[in-house]
mmCIF file of C-alpha atoms in Angstrom:
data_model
loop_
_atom_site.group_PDB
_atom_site.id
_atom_site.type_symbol
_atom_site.label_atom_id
_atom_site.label_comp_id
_atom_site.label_asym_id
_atom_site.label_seq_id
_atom_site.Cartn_x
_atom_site.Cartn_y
_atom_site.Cartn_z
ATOM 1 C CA UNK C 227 -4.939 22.738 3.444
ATOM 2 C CA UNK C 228 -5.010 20.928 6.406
ATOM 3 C CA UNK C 229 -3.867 17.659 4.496
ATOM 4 C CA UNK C 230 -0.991 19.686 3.154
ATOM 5 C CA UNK C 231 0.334 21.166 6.571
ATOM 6 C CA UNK C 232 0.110 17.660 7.772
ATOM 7 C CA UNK C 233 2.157 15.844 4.961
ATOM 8 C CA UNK C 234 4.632 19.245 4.885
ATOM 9 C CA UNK C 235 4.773 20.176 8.621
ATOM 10 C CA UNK C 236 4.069 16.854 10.511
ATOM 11 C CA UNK C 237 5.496 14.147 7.892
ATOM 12 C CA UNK C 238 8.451 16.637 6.963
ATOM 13 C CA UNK C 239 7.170 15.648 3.029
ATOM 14 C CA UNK C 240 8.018 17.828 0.356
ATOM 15 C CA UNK C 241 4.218 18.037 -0.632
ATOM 16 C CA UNK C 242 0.660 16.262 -0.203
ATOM 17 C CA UNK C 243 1.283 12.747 -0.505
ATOM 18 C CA UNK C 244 -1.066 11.550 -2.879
ATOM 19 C CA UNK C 245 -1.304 12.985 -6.379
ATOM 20 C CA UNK C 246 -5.364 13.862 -6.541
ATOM 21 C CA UNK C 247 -7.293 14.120 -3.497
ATOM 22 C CA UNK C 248 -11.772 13.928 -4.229
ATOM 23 C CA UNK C 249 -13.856 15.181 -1.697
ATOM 24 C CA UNK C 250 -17.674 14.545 -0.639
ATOM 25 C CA UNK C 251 -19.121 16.800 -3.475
ATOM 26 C CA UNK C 252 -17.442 15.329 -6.238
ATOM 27 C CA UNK C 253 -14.676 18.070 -6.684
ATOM 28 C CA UNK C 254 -11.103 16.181 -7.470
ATOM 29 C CA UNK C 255 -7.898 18.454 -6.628
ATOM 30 C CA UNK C 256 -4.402 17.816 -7.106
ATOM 31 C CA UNK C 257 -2.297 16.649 -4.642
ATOM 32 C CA UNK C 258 1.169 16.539 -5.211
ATOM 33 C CA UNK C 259 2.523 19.136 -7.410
ATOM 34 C CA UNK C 260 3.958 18.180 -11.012
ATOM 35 C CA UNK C 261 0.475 17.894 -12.777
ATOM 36 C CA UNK C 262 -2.182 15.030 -12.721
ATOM 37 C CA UNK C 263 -1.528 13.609 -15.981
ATOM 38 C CA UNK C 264 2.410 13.371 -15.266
ATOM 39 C CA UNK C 265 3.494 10.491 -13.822
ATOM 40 C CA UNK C 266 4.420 12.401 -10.604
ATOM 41 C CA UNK C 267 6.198 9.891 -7.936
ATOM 42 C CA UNK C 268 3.688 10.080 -4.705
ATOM 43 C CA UNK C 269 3.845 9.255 -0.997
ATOM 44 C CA UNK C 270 1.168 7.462 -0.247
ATOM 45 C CA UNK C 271 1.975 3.795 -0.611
ATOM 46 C CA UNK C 272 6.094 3.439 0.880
ATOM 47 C CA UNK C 273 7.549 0.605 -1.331
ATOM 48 C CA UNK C 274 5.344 1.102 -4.060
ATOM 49 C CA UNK C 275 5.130 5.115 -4.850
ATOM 50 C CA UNK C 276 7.259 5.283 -7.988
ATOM 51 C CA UNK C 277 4.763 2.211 -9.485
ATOM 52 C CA UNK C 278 1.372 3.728 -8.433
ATOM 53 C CA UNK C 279 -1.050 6.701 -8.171
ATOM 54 C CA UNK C 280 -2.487 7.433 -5.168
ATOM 55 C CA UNK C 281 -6.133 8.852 -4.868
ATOM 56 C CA UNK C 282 -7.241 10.240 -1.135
ATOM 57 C CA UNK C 283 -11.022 9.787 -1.087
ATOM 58 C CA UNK C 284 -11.287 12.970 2.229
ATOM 59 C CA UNK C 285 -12.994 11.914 4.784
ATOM 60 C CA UNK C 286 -12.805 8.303 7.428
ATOM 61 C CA UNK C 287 -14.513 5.329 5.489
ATOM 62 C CA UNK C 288 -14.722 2.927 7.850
ATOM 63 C CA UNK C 289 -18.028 2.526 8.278
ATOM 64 C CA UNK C 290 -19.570 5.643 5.961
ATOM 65 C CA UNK C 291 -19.317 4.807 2.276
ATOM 66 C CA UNK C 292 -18.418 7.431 0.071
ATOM 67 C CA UNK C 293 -20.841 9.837 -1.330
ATOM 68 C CA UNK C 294 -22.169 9.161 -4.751
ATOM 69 C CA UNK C 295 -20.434 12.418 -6.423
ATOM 70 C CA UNK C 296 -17.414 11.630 -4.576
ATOM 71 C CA UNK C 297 -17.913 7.828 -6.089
ATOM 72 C CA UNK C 298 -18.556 9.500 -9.569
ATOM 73 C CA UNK C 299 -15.372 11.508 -9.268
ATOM 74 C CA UNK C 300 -13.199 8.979 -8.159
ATOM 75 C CA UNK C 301 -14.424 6.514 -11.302
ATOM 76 C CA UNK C 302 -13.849 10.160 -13.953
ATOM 77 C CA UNK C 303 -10.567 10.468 -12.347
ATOM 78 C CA UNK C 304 -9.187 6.648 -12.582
ATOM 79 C CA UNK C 305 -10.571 5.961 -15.870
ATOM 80 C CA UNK C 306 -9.027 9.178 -17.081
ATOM 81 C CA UNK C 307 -5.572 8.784 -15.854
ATOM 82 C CA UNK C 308 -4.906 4.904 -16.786
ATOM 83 C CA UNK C 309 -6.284 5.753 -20.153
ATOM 84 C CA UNK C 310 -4.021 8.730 -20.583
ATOM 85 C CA UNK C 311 -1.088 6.283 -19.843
ATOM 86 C CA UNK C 312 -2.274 3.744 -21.873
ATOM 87 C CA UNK C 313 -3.693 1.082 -18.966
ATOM 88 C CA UNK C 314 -6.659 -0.435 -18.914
ATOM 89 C CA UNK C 315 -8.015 -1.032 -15.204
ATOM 90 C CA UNK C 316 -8.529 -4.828 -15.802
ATOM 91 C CA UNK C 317 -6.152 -7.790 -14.609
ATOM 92 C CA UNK C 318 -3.268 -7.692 -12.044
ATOM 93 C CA UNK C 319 0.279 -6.008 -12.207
ATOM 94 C CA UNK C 320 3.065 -7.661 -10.690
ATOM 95 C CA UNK C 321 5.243 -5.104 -8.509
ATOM 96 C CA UNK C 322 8.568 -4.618 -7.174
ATOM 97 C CA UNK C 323 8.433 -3.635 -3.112
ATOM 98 C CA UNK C 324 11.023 -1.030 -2.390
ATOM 99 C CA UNK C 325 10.330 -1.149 1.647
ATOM 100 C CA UNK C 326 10.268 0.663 4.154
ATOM 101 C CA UNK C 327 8.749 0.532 7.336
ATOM 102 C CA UNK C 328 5.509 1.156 6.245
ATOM 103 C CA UNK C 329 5.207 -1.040 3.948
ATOM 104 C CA UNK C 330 3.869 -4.784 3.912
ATOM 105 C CA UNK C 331 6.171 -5.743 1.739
ATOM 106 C CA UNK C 332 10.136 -6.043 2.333
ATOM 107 C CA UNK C 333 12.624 -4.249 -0.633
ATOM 108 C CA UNK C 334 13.303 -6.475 -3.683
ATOM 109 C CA UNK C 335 9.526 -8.558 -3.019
ATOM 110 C CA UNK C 336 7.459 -9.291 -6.305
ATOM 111 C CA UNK C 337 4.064 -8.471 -5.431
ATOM 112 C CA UNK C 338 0.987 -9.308 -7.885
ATOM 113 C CA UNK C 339 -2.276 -7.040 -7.280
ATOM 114 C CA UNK C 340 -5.003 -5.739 -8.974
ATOM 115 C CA UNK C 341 -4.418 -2.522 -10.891
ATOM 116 C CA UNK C 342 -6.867 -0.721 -8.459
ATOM 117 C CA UNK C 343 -6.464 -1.625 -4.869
ATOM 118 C CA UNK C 344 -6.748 0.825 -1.403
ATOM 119 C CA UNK C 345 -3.402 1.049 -0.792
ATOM 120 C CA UNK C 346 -3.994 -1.046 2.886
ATOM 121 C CA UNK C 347 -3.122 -3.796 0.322
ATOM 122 C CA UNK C 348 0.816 -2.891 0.083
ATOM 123 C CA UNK C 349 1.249 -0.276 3.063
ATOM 124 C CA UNK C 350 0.457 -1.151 7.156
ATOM 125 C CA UNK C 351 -2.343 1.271 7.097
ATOM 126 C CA UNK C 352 -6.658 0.887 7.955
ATOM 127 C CA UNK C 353 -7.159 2.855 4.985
ATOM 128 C CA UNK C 354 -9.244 3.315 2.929
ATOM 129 C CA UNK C 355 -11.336 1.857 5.734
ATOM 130 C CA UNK C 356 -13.730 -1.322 5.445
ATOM 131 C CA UNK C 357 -16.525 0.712 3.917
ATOM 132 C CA UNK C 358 -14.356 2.375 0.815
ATOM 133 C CA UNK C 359 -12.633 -0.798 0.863
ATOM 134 C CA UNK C 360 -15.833 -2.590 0.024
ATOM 135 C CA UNK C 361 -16.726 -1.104 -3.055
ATOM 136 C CA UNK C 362 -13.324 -0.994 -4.820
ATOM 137 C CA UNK C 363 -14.411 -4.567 -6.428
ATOM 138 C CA UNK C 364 -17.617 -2.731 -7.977
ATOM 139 C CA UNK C 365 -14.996 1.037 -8.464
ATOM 140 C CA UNK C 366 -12.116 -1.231 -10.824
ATOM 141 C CA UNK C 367 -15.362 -2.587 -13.049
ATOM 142 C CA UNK C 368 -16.807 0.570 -13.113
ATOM 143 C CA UNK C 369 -13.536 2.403 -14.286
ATOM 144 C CA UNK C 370 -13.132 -0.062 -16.506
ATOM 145 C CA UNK C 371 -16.474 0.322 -18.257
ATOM 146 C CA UNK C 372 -15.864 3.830 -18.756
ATOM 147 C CA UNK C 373 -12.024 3.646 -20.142
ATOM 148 C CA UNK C 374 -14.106 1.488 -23.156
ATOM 149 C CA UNK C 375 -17.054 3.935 -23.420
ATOM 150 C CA UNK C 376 -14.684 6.831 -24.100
ATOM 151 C CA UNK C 377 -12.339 4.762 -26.263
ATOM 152 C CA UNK C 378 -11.582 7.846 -28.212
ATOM 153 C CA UNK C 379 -9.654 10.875 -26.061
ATOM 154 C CA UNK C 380 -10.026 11.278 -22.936
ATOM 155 C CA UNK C 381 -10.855 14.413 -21.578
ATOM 156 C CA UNK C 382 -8.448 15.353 -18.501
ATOM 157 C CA UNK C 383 -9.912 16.980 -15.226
ATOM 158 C CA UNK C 384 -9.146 21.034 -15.270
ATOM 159 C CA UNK C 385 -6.149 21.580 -13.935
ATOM 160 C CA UNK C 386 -5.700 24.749 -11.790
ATOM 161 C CA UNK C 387 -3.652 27.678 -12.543
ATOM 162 C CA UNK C 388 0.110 27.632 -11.014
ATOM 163 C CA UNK C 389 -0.493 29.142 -7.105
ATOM 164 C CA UNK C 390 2.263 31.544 -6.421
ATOM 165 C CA UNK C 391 4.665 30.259 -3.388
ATOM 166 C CA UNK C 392 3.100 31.441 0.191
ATOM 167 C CA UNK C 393 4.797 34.424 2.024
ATOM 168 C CA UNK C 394 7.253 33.395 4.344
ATOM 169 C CA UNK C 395 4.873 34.385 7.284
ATOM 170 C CA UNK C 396 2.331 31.809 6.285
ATOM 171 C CA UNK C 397 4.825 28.351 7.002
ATOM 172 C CA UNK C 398 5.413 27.897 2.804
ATOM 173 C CA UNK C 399 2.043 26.229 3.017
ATOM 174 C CA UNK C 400 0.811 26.339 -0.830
ATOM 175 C CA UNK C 401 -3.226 25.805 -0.570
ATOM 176 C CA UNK C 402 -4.727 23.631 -4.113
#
């Protein structure tokens, strides 16, 4: 909740940002509303939003890795959504910037990346801090692995129940 008050009430964003969110215990939620196996248009990574899916790992990873369930969640999660759209999560993709002045990149630039990155690697941003950052080398091969163990159908993540709109009283804040 306090994620989405601060993308809705401090950003002036329609909505959370990023389209899942996976916290320390493994649990993954979904962000931005329009349904994780939709190709829902974030705003987490300005220039590059309408080309990626962003994942928050919650919680500061500069120096604290991740927690093993959160680790384990964030693999299910990838592996799941780039096999639902038909991606594997080997090789590079070659992106078009569309700016913005927090991005790295200015409108029209080509950029080639890997297909997972932290999105530090396109936006002017620390995250997802040196520690996260670390492991996403060891996170892509992992995700990877899995997409070809469960070659068959992928099983999506639950997805909640529609949450009715907030009273007016509340601020329009929508908890997930």
């Amino acid at each position: 909740l306090g994620i989405c008050r601060y993308h809705r009430n401090g950003n002036g964003w329609n909505d959370i940002g990023y389209n899942a969110l996976v916290d320390r215990f493994g649990n993954i939620y979904a962000g931005r509303s329009g349904g994780l196996s939709k190709a829902v248009v974030g705003a987490h990574a300005q220039g590059f939003n309408a080309q990626t899916s962003g994942v928050a790992v919650i919680g500061t990873h500069t120096k604290v890795p991740i927690t093993p369930a959160s680790e384990q969640a964030l693999i299910d999660y990838l592996a799941w959504k780039l096999a639902v759209h038909g991606r594997s999560a080997q090789g590079k993709t070659t992106m078009i910037s569309a700016g913005g002045d927090a991005s790295r990149y200015a409108a029209g630039r080509r950029v080639r990346t890997k297909k997972i990155i932290g999105h530090g690697s396109v936006g002017l941003t620390a995250c997802p801090g040196a520690a996260l950052g670390a492991e996403i080398r060891a996170i892509r091969r992992e995700v990877q692995e899995r997409i070809e163990a469960d070659a068959i159908a992928p099983v999506p993540p639950t997805e909640p129940p529609p949450v009715p709109p907030a009273p007016p009283d509340e601020g329009g804040i929508v908890p997930r």
